[in-house]
């Protein structure tokens, strides 16, 4: 009888350069000893259920034809339809989209939403395209992946460089191809098309809620605490504003335009207005500019990486001087950095828990679209905060029981739920 290798890899990945997918595989390996009899099914987690690579040709404004590479990956749908964002970025790779889809599986299960994990992306730099060209990319990409998405199959949402308008184009394209309006095919839509109140701020609000829960666990008062934020968009900016309104001091902010610092606390409302006008935190007049490396060395109670993955590595993790690190971005901390942070006593709230507010309110939007009955923003925020607190509590309990990190505990909770569903469903045929 032949034996399967310990880590069989898809033929289309380079074993020497696994990228983000390699990080995800390491995380699954760490959680396997805690899965008991369910470990029999663990290889299920190491293979995406479905991977679609598409060509996205469009006519540019100058009359020439350009081709872009697009992806949609459905990692696991044992617990429900796929759910996950679509990003437009020049560095999108299949490995990245696979990992992000897998993290969505974990995230949805950790918060106990009835979804599997999926993700999509188009490899392009949106700064080089006009609005009409972006629309054409969006519509062609949607048509190409339309065979595998749908309100009960896979529901895209906004991610890096995509927004409510992108979702409106996706919904319209899918609906036109189907011959009927299908508001539930995407979430993060404009309110006029069945979007949900509270969706734009949901991820940042969730980051703030679990940060407060972690602070209570660690005995760190939020009022007067110092906060350092990387990324000042919907996630980082919203979290910073909520911390500011709770009496904390946001002392530094960083994005692709620069890094600003004020030891006495930044005026977050004025900084958000500056970002809205200029596109980034760089050049904010009420703070001093500091270099990017110094940012990670600032002494602070809360550090919130809310930009892209791979920001905290073994090269800079030992310099982090935060008490609590709350991951607003997906995959900002490498496994090697995780170990260093734990040794240094930094309490890490992982992405699959901390930034699940966005998909939670996306779930609320999807439910509202199916029922055609919409809730108030106050109801949505209350439901979001309750679910986030419950999710944090269940993960923190597992972490204490096994003396493991919150990240490993979140994977224990999530993988157990996913593999229980896989086991009871069985294999077909």
XYZ file of C-alpha atoms in Angstrom:
429
model
C 0.000 0.000 0.000
C 1.492 3.359 -0.995
C 1.866 6.124 1.573
C 1.122 9.782 1.060
C 3.971 12.245 1.735
C 3.624 14.331 4.902
C 3.152 17.597 3.022
C 1.959 16.874 -0.496
C 1.888 20.126 -2.431
C -0.074 21.103 -5.532
C 2.094 20.805 -8.630
C 1.607 24.493 -9.417
C 3.419 25.661 -6.256
C 7.184 25.908 -5.823
C 8.178 23.959 -2.670
C 11.139 26.313 -2.188
C 8.997 29.449 -2.337
C 5.615 28.658 -0.845
C 4.869 32.250 0.149
C 1.842 32.901 2.394
C 0.479 29.398 1.799
C 3.572 28.047 3.533
C 2.789 30.163 6.607
C -0.740 28.771 6.706
C 0.570 25.185 6.471
C 2.861 25.813 9.449
C -0.121 27.092 11.440
C -2.118 23.954 10.641
C 0.813 21.775 11.734
C 0.907 23.598 15.077
C -2.752 22.934 15.757
C -2.871 19.270 14.665
C -1.783 17.818 18.068
C -4.875 19.399 19.671
C -7.439 17.933 17.240
C -7.710 14.446 18.740
C -9.513 11.935 16.507
C -10.337 14.728 14.034
C -6.658 14.809 13.029
C -7.597 12.012 10.621
C -9.173 14.699 8.432
C -6.484 17.371 8.791
C -5.174 16.970 5.233
C -8.524 18.408 4.144
C -7.322 21.753 5.472
C -4.108 21.612 3.429
C -5.809 21.559 0.028
C -8.126 24.180 -1.437
C -11.414 22.658 -2.565
C -11.404 24.632 -5.811
C -8.847 26.918 -7.491
C -9.797 28.978 -10.526
C -7.267 30.994 -12.539
C -8.755 33.255 -15.207
C -7.546 35.589 -17.930
C -9.072 39.060 -17.646
C -8.750 40.877 -20.982
C -10.045 44.440 -21.318
C -9.806 47.260 -23.824
C -7.885 50.176 -22.317
C -8.911 53.789 -22.820
C -6.216 54.184 -25.493
C -7.704 51.378 -27.585
C -5.127 48.704 -26.798
C -6.009 45.372 -25.195
C -4.492 44.401 -21.841
C -4.616 41.032 -20.094
C -4.606 40.556 -16.313
C -4.358 37.399 -14.227
C -7.287 36.736 -11.918
C -7.962 34.157 -9.211
C -10.822 32.809 -7.130
C -9.998 30.146 -4.547
C -12.553 28.268 -2.457
C -10.624 26.669 0.365
C -13.368 24.833 2.266
C -17.165 24.811 2.087
C -18.007 22.104 4.628
C -19.835 24.575 6.894
C -21.508 26.710 4.229
C -20.881 28.747 1.078
C -17.499 30.317 0.465
C -16.988 33.839 1.791
C -14.079 36.188 1.243
C -12.895 39.371 -0.387
C -11.495 40.332 -3.773
C -8.294 42.372 -3.953
C -6.770 44.311 -6.820
C -3.011 44.547 -6.301
C 0.111 44.257 -8.417
C 1.657 41.692 -6.054
C -1.303 39.290 -5.886
C -0.177 35.677 -6.290
C -1.965 32.348 -6.246
C -0.135 31.396 -3.026
C -1.400 34.576 -1.375
C -5.007 34.057 -2.486
C -4.899 30.421 -1.358
C -3.645 31.443 2.075
C -6.193 34.237 2.398
C -8.984 31.816 1.455
C -7.749 29.349 4.070
C -7.573 32.080 6.727
C -11.169 32.971 5.830
C -12.160 29.359 6.553
C -10.502 29.670 9.953
C -11.924 33.127 10.621
C -15.509 32.189 9.774
C -15.345 29.069 11.905
C -13.636 30.869 14.815
C -16.520 33.363 14.978
C -18.977 30.524 14.239
C -20.416 31.999 11.050
C -22.109 29.507 8.660
C -19.532 30.026 5.920
C -16.508 28.397 4.390
C -13.451 30.319 3.227
C -12.797 31.843 -0.192
C -10.762 34.686 -1.678
C -10.179 36.380 -5.006
C -7.740 38.731 -6.646
C -6.623 40.352 -9.864
C -2.941 41.016 -10.435
C -2.831 44.700 -11.405
C -1.861 48.099 -10.060
C -5.119 50.075 -9.900
C -3.154 53.337 -9.745
C -2.268 52.801 -13.394
C -5.870 52.388 -14.538
C -8.711 54.864 -14.978
C -12.058 54.404 -13.223
C -13.655 53.142 -16.439
C -10.809 50.650 -16.918
C -11.242 49.408 -13.342
C -14.942 48.931 -14.065
C -14.169 46.887 -17.173
C -11.683 44.738 -15.227
C -14.263 44.179 -12.484
C -17.042 43.212 -14.867
C -14.876 40.883 -16.965
C -13.388 39.249 -13.851
C -16.890 38.737 -12.430
C -18.060 37.132 -15.665
C -15.043 34.810 -15.687
C -15.556 33.594 -12.101
C -19.367 33.660 -12.378
C -19.467 29.884 -12.838
C -18.399 29.302 -9.220
C -19.877 32.272 -7.286
C -23.470 32.877 -6.203
C -25.580 33.758 -3.133
C -25.576 30.133 -1.955
C -22.167 29.106 -3.400
C -19.533 31.816 -2.831
C -20.069 35.429 -1.812
C -17.261 37.938 -2.610
C -16.679 41.168 -0.663
C -14.299 44.167 -0.737
C -10.639 43.796 0.159
C -7.436 45.671 -0.730
C -8.113 48.329 -3.421
C -11.751 47.301 -3.857
C -14.795 48.969 -2.322
C -18.590 49.315 -2.379
C -18.533 50.530 -5.990
C -16.548 47.451 -7.023
C -19.175 45.276 -5.344
C -21.963 47.171 -7.129
C -20.347 46.383 -10.494
C -19.869 42.743 -9.485
C -23.485 42.412 -8.348
C -24.792 44.055 -11.511
C -22.648 41.897 -13.800
C -23.638 38.676 -12.063
C -27.309 39.727 -12.049
C -27.276 40.598 -15.764
C -25.727 37.215 -16.589
C -28.301 35.442 -14.422
C -31.232 37.442 -15.778
C -32.420 38.423 -12.284
C -31.253 40.818 -9.565
C -29.174 38.888 -7.020
C -28.266 41.266 -4.198
C -26.904 38.430 -2.059
C -24.080 37.506 -4.458
C -21.706 40.020 -2.837
C -21.516 41.928 0.428
C -20.025 45.313 1.180
C -22.407 46.849 -1.377
C -23.752 50.415 -1.364
C -26.803 50.852 0.877
C -28.908 51.585 -2.224
C -28.272 48.034 -3.495
C -28.968 46.144 -0.278
C -25.781 46.944 1.590
C -25.755 46.935 5.361
C -25.413 49.868 7.698
C -22.228 49.583 9.761
C -20.347 47.498 7.158
C -17.656 50.077 6.327
C -16.562 50.420 9.959
C -17.192 46.807 10.940
C -13.643 45.430 10.730
C -12.131 48.336 12.638
C -14.907 48.187 15.235
C -14.266 44.469 15.711
C -10.537 45.163 16.191
C -11.383 47.687 18.900
C -13.874 45.371 20.654
C -11.478 42.406 20.914
C -8.623 44.751 21.857
C -10.712 45.908 24.820
C -11.454 42.292 25.786
C -7.748 41.444 25.585
C -6.885 44.539 27.615
C -9.256 43.425 30.363
C -7.660 39.964 30.376
C -4.186 41.479 30.593
C -5.058 44.169 33.137
C -4.278 47.049 30.758
C -6.581 50.088 31.072
C -7.741 51.429 27.698
C -8.156 54.982 28.928
C -4.776 56.704 28.719
C -3.183 53.790 26.868
C -0.804 54.454 23.966
C -1.810 53.092 20.566
C 0.312 52.646 17.424
C -1.464 51.891 14.129
C -0.119 50.714 10.783
C -2.589 51.388 7.986
C -5.084 54.216 8.338
C -7.925 53.151 6.056
C -11.264 51.639 7.011
C -9.688 49.229 9.497
C -6.828 51.126 11.124
C -8.536 54.500 10.902
C -11.766 53.254 12.464
C -9.945 51.404 15.242
C -7.811 54.496 15.932
C -10.910 56.707 16.149
C -12.650 54.345 18.572
C -9.533 54.138 20.757
C -9.273 57.943 20.677
C -12.927 58.318 21.685
C -12.369 55.817 24.524
C -9.641 58.039 25.988
C -6.568 56.297 24.586
C -3.688 58.181 22.901
C -2.878 57.250 19.323
C 0.803 58.232 19.278
C 1.873 57.009 15.816
C 0.407 56.061 12.441
C 2.039 54.582 9.360
C 0.929 53.847 5.811
C 2.412 53.781 2.312
C 2.845 57.585 2.370
C 4.946 57.782 5.543
C 5.058 57.509 9.332
C 3.927 60.216 11.773
C 4.436 60.388 15.533
C 3.286 62.576 18.402
C 4.109 61.373 21.929
C 1.245 63.464 23.340
C -1.278 61.845 21.039
C -2.420 62.563 17.499
C -5.709 64.327 16.854
C -7.274 61.329 15.157
C -10.231 63.197 13.676
C -7.946 65.754 12.066
C -5.595 63.016 10.853
C -8.520 61.135 9.281
C -9.545 64.339 7.500
C -5.947 64.745 6.274
C -5.939 61.140 4.983
C -9.241 61.760 3.204
C -7.816 64.859 1.484
C -4.330 63.601 0.623
C -4.591 59.806 0.495
C -2.292 59.047 3.414
C -0.843 60.053 6.775
C 2.370 61.453 5.272
C 2.752 65.203 5.587
C 0.383 65.570 8.551
C 1.450 68.876 10.069
C 0.591 68.156 13.705
C 3.155 65.379 14.098
C 6.800 64.654 13.400
C 7.846 62.340 10.599
C 9.843 59.294 11.712
C 11.388 56.484 9.694
C 9.534 53.245 9.059
C 11.845 51.097 11.198
C 11.493 53.312 14.285
C 7.727 52.810 14.094
C 8.054 49.163 15.172
C 10.278 50.072 18.133
C 7.891 52.532 19.806
C 6.891 51.703 23.358
C 3.126 51.307 23.455
C 0.265 49.431 25.083
C -1.429 48.549 21.773
C 0.163 47.865 18.383
C -2.312 47.425 15.528
C -0.882 46.292 12.178
C -3.790 46.965 9.798
C -2.060 47.094 6.398
C -0.682 44.068 4.492
C 0.679 40.647 5.449
C 4.257 39.848 6.448
C 4.980 43.085 8.338
C 6.303 41.615 11.604
C 9.062 39.089 10.951
C 11.978 37.522 12.802
C 13.985 40.567 11.687
C 11.950 43.112 13.666
C 9.822 41.110 16.141
C 12.410 41.323 18.932
C 12.212 45.129 18.766
C 8.432 45.292 19.277
C 7.714 47.011 22.609
C 3.944 46.604 22.775
C 1.960 44.884 25.523
C -0.890 43.830 23.223
C -0.664 43.322 19.445
C -4.022 43.231 17.656
C -3.892 42.115 14.028
C -6.194 44.241 11.898
C -4.570 42.984 8.684
C -4.517 39.426 7.371
C -1.281 37.580 8.139
C 0.846 40.518 9.353
C 2.930 38.300 11.673
C 5.077 35.364 10.514
C 5.274 32.154 12.590
C 8.916 32.912 13.507
C 7.873 36.362 14.715
C 4.998 34.803 16.672
C 7.465 32.723 18.686
C 9.666 35.744 19.414
C 6.697 37.853 20.499
C 5.491 35.132 22.853
C 8.948 34.789 24.423
C 9.017 38.551 24.955
C 5.598 38.597 26.624
C 3.666 40.352 23.834
C 0.021 39.275 23.908
C -1.054 38.697 20.294
C -4.710 38.758 19.243
C -4.603 36.999 15.848
C -6.117 38.210 12.601
C -8.562 35.315 12.320
C -10.219 36.625 15.471
C -9.347 40.330 15.609
C -10.426 41.365 12.123
C -13.481 39.116 11.831
C -15.827 42.080 12.342
C -15.949 42.721 8.614
C -17.109 39.252 7.646
C -19.503 39.218 10.602
C -21.362 42.288 9.324
C -21.075 40.866 5.791
C -22.989 37.896 7.191
C -25.578 40.291 8.598
C -25.833 41.940 5.148
C -26.316 38.567 3.441
C -29.050 37.610 5.926
C -30.771 40.965 5.417
C -30.636 40.554 1.623
C -32.269 37.117 1.789
C -35.005 38.285 4.153
C -35.378 41.721 2.504
C -35.657 43.137 6.021
C -32.978 45.567 7.164
C -31.729 46.401 10.659
C -30.710 49.689 12.223
C -27.021 50.547 12.621
C -27.427 50.385 16.395
C -28.784 46.814 16.143
C -25.943 45.815 13.826
C -23.238 47.233 16.094
C -24.781 45.562 19.150
C -24.960 42.183 17.407
C -21.395 42.599 16.109
C -19.988 43.444 19.529
C -21.803 40.508 21.141
C -20.515 37.996 18.585
C -16.955 39.335 18.769
C -16.912 39.156 22.573
C -18.305 35.614 22.516
C -15.706 34.556 19.948
C -12.858 36.078 21.961
C -14.124 34.441 25.145
C -14.303 30.947 23.604
C -10.826 31.257 22.061
C -9.263 32.689 25.232
C -10.757 29.800 27.231
C -9.088 27.226 24.969
C -5.805 29.162 25.155
C -5.865 28.998 28.961
C -6.864 25.308 29.026
C -3.929 24.248 26.835
C -1.465 27.039 27.714
C -1.199 28.006 24.055
C -1.286 31.297 22.182
C -4.557 32.882 21.114
C -3.614 32.170 17.493
C -3.182 28.456 18.076
C -6.342 28.453 20.199
C -8.311 30.171 17.425
C -7.087 27.492 15.016
C -8.057 24.764 17.509
C -11.599 26.144 17.795
C -11.960 26.757 14.058
C -10.348 23.569 12.768
C -12.398 21.493 15.195
C -15.614 23.030 13.855
C -14.560 22.622 10.206
C -13.404 19.027 10.593
C -16.466 18.040 12.636
C -18.565 19.216 9.699
C -16.308 17.335 7.272
C -16.567 14.169 9.353
C -20.352 14.119 9.736
C -20.899 15.021 6.080
C -18.591 12.211 4.981
C -17.114 11.832 1.513
C -19.208 11.891 -1.636
C -19.390 9.716 -3.597
